[in-house]
Every structure is written in structure tokens, then in C-alpha cells.
mmCIF file of C-alpha atoms in Angstrom:
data_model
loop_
_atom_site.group_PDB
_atom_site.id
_atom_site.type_symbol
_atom_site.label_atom_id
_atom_site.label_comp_id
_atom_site.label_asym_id
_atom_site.label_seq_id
_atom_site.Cartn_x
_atom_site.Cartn_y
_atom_site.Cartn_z
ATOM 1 C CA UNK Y 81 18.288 -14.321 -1.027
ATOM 2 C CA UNK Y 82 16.631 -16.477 -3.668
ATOM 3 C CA UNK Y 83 13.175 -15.894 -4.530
ATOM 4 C CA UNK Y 84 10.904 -18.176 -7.000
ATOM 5 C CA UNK Y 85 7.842 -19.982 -7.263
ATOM 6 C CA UNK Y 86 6.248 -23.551 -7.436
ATOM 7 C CA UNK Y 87 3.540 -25.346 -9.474
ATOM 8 C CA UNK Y 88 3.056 -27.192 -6.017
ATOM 9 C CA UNK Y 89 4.731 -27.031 -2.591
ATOM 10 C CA UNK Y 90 8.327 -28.805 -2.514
ATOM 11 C CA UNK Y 91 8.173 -32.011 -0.188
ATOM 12 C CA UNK Y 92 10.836 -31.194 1.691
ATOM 13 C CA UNK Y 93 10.946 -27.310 3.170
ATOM 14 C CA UNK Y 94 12.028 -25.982 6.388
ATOM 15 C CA UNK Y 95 9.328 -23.379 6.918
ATOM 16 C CA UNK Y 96 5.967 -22.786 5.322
ATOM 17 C CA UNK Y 97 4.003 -19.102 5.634
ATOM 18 C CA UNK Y 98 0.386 -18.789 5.433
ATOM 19 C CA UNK Y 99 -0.718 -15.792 4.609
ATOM 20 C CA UNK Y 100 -4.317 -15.473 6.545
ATOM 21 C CA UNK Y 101 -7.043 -12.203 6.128
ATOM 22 C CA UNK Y 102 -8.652 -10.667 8.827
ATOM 23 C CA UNK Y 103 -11.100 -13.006 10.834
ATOM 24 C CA UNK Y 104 -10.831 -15.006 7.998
ATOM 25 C CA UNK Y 105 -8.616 -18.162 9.387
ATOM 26 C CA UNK Y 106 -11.392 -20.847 9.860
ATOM 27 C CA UNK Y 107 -11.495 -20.756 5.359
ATOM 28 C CA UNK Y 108 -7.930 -20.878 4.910
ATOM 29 C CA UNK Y 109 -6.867 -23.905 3.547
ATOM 30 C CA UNK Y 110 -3.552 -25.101 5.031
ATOM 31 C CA UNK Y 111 -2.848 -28.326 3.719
ATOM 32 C CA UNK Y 112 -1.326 -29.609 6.335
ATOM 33 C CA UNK Y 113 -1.746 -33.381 8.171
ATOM 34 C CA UNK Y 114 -2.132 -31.146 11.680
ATOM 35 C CA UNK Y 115 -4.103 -28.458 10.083
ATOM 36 C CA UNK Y 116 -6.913 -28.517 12.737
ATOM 37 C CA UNK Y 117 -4.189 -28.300 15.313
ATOM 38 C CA UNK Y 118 -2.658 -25.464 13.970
ATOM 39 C CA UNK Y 119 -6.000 -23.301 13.885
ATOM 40 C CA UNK Y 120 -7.446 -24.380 17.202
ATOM 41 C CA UNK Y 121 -3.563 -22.936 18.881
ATOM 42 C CA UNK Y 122 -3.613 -19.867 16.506
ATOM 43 C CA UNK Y 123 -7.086 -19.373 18.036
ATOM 44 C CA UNK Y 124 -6.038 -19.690 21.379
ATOM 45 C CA UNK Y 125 -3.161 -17.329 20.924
ATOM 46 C CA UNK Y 126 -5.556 -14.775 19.645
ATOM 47 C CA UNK Y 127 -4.461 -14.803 16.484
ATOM 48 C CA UNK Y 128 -6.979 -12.796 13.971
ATOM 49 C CA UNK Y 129 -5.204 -12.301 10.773
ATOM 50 C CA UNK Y 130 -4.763 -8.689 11.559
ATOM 51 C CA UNK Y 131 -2.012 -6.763 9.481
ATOM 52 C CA UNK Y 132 1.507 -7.487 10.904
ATOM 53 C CA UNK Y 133 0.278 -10.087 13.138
ATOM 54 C CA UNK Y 134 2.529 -14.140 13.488
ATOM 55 C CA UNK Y 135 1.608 -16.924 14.422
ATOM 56 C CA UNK Y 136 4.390 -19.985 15.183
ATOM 57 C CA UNK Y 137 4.127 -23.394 15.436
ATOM 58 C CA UNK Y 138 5.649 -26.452 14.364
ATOM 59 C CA UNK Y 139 4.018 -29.762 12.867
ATOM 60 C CA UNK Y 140 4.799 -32.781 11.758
ATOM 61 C CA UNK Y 141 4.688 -33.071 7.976
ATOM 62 C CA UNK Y 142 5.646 -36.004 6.072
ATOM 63 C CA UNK Y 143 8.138 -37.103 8.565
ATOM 64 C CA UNK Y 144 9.559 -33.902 9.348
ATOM 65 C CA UNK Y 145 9.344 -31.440 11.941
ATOM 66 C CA UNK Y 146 8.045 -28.062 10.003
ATOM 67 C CA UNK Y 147 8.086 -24.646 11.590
ATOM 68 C CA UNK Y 148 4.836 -23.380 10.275
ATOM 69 C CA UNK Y 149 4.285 -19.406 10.683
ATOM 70 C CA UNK Y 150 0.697 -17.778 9.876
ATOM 71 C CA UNK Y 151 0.980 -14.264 8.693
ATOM 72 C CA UNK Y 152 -1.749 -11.654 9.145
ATOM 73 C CA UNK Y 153 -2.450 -9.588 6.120
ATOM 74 C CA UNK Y 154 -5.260 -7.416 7.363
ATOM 75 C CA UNK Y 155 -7.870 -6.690 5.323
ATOM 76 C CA UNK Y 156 -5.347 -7.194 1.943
ATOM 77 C CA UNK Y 157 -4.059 -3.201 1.531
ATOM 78 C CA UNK Y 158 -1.129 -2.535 -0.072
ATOM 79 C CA UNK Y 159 0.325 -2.001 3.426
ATOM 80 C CA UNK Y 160 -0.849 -4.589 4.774
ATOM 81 C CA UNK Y 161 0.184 -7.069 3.122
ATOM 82 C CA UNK Y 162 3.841 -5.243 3.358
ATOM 83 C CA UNK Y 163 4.007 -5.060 6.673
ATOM 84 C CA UNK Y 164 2.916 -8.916 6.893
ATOM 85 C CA UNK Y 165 5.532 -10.251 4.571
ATOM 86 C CA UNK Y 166 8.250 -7.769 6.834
ATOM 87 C CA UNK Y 167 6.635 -9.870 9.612
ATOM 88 C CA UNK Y 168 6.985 -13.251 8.493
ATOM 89 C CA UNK Y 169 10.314 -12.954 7.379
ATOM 90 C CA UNK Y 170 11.277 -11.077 10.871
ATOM 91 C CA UNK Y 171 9.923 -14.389 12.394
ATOM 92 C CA UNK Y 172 12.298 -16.874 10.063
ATOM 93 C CA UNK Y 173 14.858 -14.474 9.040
ATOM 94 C CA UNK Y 174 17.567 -15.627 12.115
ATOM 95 C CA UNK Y 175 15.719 -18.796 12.902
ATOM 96 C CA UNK Y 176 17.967 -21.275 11.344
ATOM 97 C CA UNK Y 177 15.785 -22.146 8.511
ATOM 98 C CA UNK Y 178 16.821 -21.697 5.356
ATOM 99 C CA UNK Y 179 14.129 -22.815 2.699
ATOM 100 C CA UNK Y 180 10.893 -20.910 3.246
ATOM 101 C CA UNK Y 181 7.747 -21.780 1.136
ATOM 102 C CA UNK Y 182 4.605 -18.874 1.019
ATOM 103 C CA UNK Y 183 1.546 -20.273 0.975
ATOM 104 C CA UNK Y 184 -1.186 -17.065 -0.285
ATOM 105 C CA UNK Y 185 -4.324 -18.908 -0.334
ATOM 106 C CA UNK Y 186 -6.839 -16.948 -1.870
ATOM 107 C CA UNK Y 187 -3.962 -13.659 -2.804
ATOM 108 C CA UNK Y 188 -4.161 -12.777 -5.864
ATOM 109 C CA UNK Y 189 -0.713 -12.331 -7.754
ATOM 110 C CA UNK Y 190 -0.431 -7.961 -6.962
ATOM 111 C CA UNK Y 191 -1.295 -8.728 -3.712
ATOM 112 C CA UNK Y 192 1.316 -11.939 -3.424
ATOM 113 C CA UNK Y 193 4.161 -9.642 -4.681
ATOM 114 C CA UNK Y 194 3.412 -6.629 -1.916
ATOM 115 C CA UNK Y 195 3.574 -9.705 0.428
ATOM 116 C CA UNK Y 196 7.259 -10.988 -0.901
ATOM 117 C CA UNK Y 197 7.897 -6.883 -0.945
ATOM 118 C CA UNK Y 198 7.687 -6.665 2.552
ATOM 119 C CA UNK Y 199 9.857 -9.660 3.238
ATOM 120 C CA UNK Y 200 12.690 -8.910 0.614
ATOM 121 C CA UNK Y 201 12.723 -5.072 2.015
ATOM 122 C CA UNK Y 202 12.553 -6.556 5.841
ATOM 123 C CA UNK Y 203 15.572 -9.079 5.376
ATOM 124 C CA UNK Y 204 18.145 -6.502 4.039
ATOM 125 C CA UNK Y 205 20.673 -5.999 6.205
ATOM 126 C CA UNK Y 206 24.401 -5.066 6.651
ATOM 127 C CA UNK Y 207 26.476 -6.783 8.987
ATOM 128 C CA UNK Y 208 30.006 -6.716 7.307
ATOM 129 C CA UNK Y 209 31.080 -4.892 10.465
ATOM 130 C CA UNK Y 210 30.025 -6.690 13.013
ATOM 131 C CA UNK Y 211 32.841 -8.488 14.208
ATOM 132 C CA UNK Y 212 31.389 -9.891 17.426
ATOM 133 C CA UNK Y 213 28.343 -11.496 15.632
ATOM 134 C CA UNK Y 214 27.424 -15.057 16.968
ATOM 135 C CA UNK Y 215 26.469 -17.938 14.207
ATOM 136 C CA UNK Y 216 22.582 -18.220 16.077
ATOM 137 C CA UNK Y 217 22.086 -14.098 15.284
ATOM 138 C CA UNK Y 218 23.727 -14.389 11.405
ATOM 139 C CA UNK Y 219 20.540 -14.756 8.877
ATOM 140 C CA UNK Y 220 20.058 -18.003 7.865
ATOM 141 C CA UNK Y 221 17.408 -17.629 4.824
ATOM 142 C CA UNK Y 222 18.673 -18.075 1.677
ATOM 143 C CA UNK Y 223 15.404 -19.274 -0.530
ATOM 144 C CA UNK Y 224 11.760 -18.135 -0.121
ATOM 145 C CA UNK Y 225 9.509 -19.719 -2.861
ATOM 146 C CA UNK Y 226 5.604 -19.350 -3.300
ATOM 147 C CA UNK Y 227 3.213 -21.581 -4.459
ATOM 148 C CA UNK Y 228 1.631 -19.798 -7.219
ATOM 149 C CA UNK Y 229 1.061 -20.734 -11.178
ATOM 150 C CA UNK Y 230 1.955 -17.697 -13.545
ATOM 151 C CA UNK Y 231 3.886 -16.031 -10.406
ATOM 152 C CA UNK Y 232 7.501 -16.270 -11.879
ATOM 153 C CA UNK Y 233 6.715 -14.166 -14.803
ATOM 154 C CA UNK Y 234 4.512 -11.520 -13.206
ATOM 155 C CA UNK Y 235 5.263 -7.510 -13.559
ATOM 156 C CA UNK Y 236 3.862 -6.905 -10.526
ATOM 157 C CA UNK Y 237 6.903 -8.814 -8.915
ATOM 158 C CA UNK Y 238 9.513 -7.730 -11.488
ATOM 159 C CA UNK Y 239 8.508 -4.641 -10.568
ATOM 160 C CA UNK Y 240 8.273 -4.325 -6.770
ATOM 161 C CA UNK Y 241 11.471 -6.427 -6.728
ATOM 162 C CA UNK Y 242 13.364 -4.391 -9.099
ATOM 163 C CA UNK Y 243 12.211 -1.224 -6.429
ATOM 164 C CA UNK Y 244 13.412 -3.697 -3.509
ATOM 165 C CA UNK Y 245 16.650 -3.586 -4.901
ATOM 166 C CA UNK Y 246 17.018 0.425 -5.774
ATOM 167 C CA UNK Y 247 15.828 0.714 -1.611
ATOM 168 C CA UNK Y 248 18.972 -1.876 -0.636
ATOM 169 C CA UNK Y 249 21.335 0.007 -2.639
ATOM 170 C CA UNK Y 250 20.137 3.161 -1.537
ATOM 171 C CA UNK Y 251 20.115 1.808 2.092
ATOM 172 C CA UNK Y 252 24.202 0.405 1.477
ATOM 173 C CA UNK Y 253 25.430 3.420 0.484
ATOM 174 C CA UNK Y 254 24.260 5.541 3.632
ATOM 175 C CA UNK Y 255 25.246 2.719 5.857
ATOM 176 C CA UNK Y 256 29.196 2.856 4.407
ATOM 177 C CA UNK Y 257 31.328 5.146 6.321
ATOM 178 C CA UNK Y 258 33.406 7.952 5.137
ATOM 179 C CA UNK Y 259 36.729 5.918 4.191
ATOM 180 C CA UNK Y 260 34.947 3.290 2.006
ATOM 181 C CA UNK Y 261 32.254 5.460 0.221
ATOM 182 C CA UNK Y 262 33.787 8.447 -1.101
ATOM 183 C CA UNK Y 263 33.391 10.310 -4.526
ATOM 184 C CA UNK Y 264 35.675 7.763 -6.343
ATOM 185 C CA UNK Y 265 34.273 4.803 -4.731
ATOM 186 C CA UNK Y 266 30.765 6.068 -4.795
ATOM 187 C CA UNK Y 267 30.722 6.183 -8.358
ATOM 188 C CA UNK Y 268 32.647 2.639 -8.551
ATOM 189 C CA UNK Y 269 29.628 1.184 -6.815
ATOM 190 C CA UNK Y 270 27.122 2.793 -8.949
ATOM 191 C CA UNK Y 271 29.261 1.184 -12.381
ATOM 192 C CA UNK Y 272 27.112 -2.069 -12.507
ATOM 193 C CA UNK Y 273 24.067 -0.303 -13.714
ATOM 194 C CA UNK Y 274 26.070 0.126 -17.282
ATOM 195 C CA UNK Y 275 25.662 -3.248 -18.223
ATOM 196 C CA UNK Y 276 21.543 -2.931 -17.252
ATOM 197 C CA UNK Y 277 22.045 0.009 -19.925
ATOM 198 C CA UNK Y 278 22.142 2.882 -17.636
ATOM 199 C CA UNK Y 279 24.458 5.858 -19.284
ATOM 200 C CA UNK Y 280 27.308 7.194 -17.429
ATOM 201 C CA UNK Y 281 29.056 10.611 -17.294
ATOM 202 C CA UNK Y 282 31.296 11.017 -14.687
ATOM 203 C CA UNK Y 283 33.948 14.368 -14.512
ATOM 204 C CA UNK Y 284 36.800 15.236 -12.548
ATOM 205 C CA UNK Y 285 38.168 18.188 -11.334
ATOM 206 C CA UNK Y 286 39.852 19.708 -14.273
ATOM 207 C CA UNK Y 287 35.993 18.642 -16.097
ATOM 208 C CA UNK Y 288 34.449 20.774 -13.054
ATOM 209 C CA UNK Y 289 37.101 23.224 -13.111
ATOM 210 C CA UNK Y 290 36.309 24.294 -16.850
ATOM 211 C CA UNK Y 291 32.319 24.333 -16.770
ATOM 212 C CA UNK Y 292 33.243 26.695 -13.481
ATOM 213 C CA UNK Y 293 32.022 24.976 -11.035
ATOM 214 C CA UNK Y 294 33.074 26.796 -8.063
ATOM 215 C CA UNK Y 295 30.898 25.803 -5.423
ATOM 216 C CA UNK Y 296 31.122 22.099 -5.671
ATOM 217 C CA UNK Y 297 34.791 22.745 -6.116
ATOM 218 C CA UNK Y 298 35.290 24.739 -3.006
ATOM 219 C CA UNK Y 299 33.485 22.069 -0.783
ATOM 220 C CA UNK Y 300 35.911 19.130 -2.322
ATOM 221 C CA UNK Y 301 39.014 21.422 -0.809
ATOM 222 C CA UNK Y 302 38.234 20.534 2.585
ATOM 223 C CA UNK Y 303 39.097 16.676 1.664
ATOM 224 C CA UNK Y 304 42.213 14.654 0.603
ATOM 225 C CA UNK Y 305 39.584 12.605 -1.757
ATOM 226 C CA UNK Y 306 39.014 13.839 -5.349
ATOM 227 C CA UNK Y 307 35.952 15.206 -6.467
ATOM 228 C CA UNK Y 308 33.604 13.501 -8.874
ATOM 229 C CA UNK Y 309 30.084 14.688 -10.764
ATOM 230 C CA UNK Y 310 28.079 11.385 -11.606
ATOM 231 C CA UNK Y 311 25.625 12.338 -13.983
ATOM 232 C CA UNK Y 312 23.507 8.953 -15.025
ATOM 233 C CA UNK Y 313 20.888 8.426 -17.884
ATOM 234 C CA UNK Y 314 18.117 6.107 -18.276
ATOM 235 C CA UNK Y 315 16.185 6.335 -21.528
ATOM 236 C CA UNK Y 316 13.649 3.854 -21.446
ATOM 237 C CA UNK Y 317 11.217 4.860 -24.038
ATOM 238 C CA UNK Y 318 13.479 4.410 -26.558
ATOM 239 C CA UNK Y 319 14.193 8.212 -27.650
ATOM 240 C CA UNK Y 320 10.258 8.676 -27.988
ATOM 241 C CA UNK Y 321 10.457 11.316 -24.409
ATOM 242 C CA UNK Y 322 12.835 13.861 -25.595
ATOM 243 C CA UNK Y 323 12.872 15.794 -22.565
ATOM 244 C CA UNK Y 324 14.048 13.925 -19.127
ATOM 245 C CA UNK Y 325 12.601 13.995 -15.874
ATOM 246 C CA UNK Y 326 15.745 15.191 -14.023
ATOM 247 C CA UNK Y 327 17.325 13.994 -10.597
ATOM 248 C CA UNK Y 328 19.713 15.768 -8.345
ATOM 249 C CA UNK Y 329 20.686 14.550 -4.919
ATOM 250 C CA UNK Y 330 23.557 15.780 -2.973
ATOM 251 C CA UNK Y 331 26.824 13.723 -2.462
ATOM 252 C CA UNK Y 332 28.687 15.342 0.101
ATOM 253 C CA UNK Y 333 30.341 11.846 1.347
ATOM 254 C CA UNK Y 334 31.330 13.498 4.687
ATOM 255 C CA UNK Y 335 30.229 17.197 5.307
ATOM 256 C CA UNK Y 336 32.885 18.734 7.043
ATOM 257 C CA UNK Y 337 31.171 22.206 6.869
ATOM 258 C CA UNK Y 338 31.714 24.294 10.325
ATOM 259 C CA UNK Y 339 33.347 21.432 11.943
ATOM 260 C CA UNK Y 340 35.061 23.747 14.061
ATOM 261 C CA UNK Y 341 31.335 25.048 15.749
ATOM 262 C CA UNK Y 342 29.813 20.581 15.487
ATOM 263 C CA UNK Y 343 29.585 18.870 18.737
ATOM 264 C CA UNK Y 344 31.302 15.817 18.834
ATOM 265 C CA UNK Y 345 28.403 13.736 19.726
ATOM 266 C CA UNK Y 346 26.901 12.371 16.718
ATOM 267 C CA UNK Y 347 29.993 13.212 14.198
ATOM 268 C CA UNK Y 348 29.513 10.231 12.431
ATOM 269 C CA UNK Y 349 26.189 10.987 11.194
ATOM 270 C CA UNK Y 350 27.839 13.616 8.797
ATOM 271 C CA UNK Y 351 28.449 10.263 6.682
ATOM 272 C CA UNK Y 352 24.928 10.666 6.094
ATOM 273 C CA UNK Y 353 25.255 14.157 4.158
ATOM 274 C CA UNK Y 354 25.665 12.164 0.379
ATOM 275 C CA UNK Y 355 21.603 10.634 1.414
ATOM 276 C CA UNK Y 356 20.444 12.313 -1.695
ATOM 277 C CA UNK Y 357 23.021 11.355 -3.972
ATOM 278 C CA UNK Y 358 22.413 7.851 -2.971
ATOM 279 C CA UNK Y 359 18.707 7.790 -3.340
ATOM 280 C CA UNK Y 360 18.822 9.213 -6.853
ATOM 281 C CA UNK Y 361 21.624 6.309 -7.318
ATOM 282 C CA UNK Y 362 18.617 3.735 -6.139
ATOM 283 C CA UNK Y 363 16.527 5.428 -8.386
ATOM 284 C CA UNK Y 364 18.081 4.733 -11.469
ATOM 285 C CA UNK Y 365 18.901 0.528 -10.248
ATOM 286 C CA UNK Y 366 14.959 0.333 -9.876
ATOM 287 C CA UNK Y 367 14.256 2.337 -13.202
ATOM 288 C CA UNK Y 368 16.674 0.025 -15.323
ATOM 289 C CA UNK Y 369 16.109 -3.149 -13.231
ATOM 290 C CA UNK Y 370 12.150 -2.820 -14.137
ATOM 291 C CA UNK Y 371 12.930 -1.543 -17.864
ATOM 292 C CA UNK Y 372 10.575 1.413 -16.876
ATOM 293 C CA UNK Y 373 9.573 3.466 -20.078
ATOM 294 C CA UNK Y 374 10.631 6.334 -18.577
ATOM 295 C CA UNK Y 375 13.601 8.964 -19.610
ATOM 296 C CA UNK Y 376 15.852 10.161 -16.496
#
């Protein structure tokens, strides 16, 4: 999914968002020919603006039929406004549209990129597997732009989208079963941070074997897989932080420990058992995505 932003709202668009404060919708600007209309059935839906809250409608704009979708941001909190872009986007996400223009009104630009936060962490989703999927329940979004001067440039977005990104990678490599992540292909996935400048150690087994490392060793037995030890660097201060805030998450890819004594029920969920490993893994994509100053 696409995100950008606009001097001005694009004449042609197949969904516009308003994003609307608490009992604040009769000074919200809308800019739309059926603007009044709009208001007067957001009232009578009970629509307040309060976090979380949508609104749907369509209008007729320019010619064309627009699905219009007011967004309540609450009293403008960091979650708020999160939980209004998830909102939104829920709303359009599967609707068939697949141009959607944010309009923040009076938002400032942090408060505009907790907004697109919420959407871009709502719309992730894996569906590779689904083999039974019809076209009407496959997302259908592919460009969400706002209408904001000085936007496209802003840390506060390259920021909280570069931490958007760490979360979906994180969230990808939990989802994967056993047979596709696995230590080799674990730390294949992780090899596009390199060109983003992210260091890379990575040993095998006779690497482990000599610094004696027994107890990793002993769990990687139990599998047909080789082991590997990822260890990944990000030294964004330049060599000015000598000593590194250090990282260690697990990545057991299956955990096959006492197997004999597990119920069946819920087996699968041992995929799950590498959660650490993969969270330091988004970690380190948000740290070099964002060029944090940080050493890790």
C-alpha cells in the first residue's frame, strides 16, 4: 500500500476520510457539494467524533459517486487518533475502493501521522494461505494520500511508518509456519536489512560448536533443520555510542520440548516459540528504516 500526500485533493478519488474531533463536526470543513447532507445523516446516525467511531455515506462529487467515511478521533490522543485511522481503513480496506484521500482538517502533522499509523498497522494482513478467498473479501486499497503541505517530508511519518513496518515484519514471521520459517530461512528473510546498513553475523554449527555452545546446540538436535545464531548490528550514531544497547529474543522456530507430555490441541502454536527472535528482527527494520541514532 502506497502512501503520499497532496498540495490539494485529486479530482478524481474513490474514497475521501474526514477525520472529525469530538462534538466538534458542525466546524469541520468538508468541502464537499453535499456537505450539509453529509452532517445532517452523520447527526442522525449519532455520530459524535468519538475515538474509533465511522461514519459512511456516499455523495455525488463532480460527477461521481464518492464513498465518503467520517472518522472519529476523540479528543486528538495519541490513541485516538490510532485507533481512528485502524477504523477508517477497516471501513475501506475490502470495500472495493482503491484510491483513498485523508482529509485532517484542523490535525496538525504528529497528529496526521498517528492517524495514517493506525491505518497502515490496521491493513496488514496475510492471506497467502487462504486458498478459498473470494475476490469481494481480497483488500482492494492500494493508495491512501492526505491532503497536507509539508506532510511528505515529515519525521513524524518517517518515523511511525518506519515502526509500521518493523510491527509487519515482526507480525510475518510469527504468522509463517514451521516448514517455511526455520533457522536458515529465518535469517534469509531478515537479509534485506543489509542494504538499509544493518550488520550481519550469522554462525553455524561448527561456529556454535567452537564458542561451546551447548545449550542452543542440544535444542537444534531435536530437528532435521540446521541451526543458525543471527547476531545483527545497527550503529546509528556513527561510532559516537561505544557501548550497544543489546537485544536477545529467542528463535526456537518450532519448540519441540516435551512433546511426548503436549496435548495435541493447539500444537501448532509451538510455531510461535521463535516470537522473540522475531520481534528483535522488527526491531532492527524500524531502527534502520528511521536512521535512529541509536547503537544496537
Amino acid at each position: 500500500m502506497k502512501f503520499e500526500a497532496f498540495a490539494a485533493r485529486p479530482v478524481r478519488q474513490d474514497a475521501i476520510v474526514f477525520a472529525v474531533q469530538q462534538d466538534r463536526l458542525d466546524s469541520v470543513e468538508l468541502h464537499l457539494d453535499q456537505a450539509a447532507l453529509v452532517k445532517d445523516g452523520a447527526l442522525k446516525s449519532r455520530f459524535k467524533g468519538t475515538a474509533g467511531s465511522v461514519f459512511e455515506t456516499f455523495v455525488n462529487q463532480d460527477g461521481m459517486i464518492v464513498r465518503v467515511v467520517l472518522a472519529g478521533v476523540g479528543e486528538g490522543s495519541q490513541r485516538d487518533l490510532e485507533s481512528a485511522g485502524g477504523a477508517a481503513i477497516a471501513k475501506l480496506l475490502t470495500s472495493g475502493v482503491a484510491s483513498v484521500t485523508v482529509e485532517p482538517s484542523d490535525l496538525s502533522i504528529a497528529q496526521i501521522a498517528r492517524f495514517l499509523f493506525g491505518m497502515k498497522l490496521r491493513s496488514w494482513r496475510i492471506d497467502k494461505y487462504r486458498t478459498t478467498m473470494s475476490d469481494d473479501a481480497k483488500p482492494s486499497v492500494t493508495q491512501i494520500g492526505v491532503v497536507k503541505g509539508g506532510f511528505d517530508d515529515s519525521a513524524e511519518w518517517t518515523h511511525l511508518s518506519a515502526l509500521a513496518d518493523g510491527v509487519a515484519l515482526t507480525r510475518e514471521l510469527v504468522s509463517e509456519p514451521a516448514n517455511v520459517i526455520y533457522p536458515e530461512s529465518f535469517v534469509e528473510r531478515c537479509e534485506e536489512m543489509r542494504a538499509l546498513g544493518v550488520e550481519f553475523t550469522v554462525l553455524g554449527q561448527a561456529e556454535m560448536e567452537a564458542l561451546g555452545m551447548g545449550a542452543l546446540l542440544g535444542v537444534s538436535q531435536g530437528s532435521v533443520r540446521p541451526p543458525r545464531l543471527l547476531a545483527m548490528r545497527w550503529d546509528g550514531s556513527g561510532g559516537v555510542k561505544k557501548k550497544p544497547l543489546a537485544l536477545v529474543g529467542k528463535g526456537v522456530t518450532f519448540d519441540t520440548g516435551g512433546i511426548s507430555i503436549k496435548p495435541a490441541a493447539g500444537m501448532e502454536e509451538m510455531k510461535w516459540d521463535m516470537g522473540g527472535a522475531g520481534a528483535v528482527a522488527g526491531t532492527m527494520l524500524a531502527l534502520a528504516k528511521r536512521k535512529s541514532p541509536a547503537h544496537v
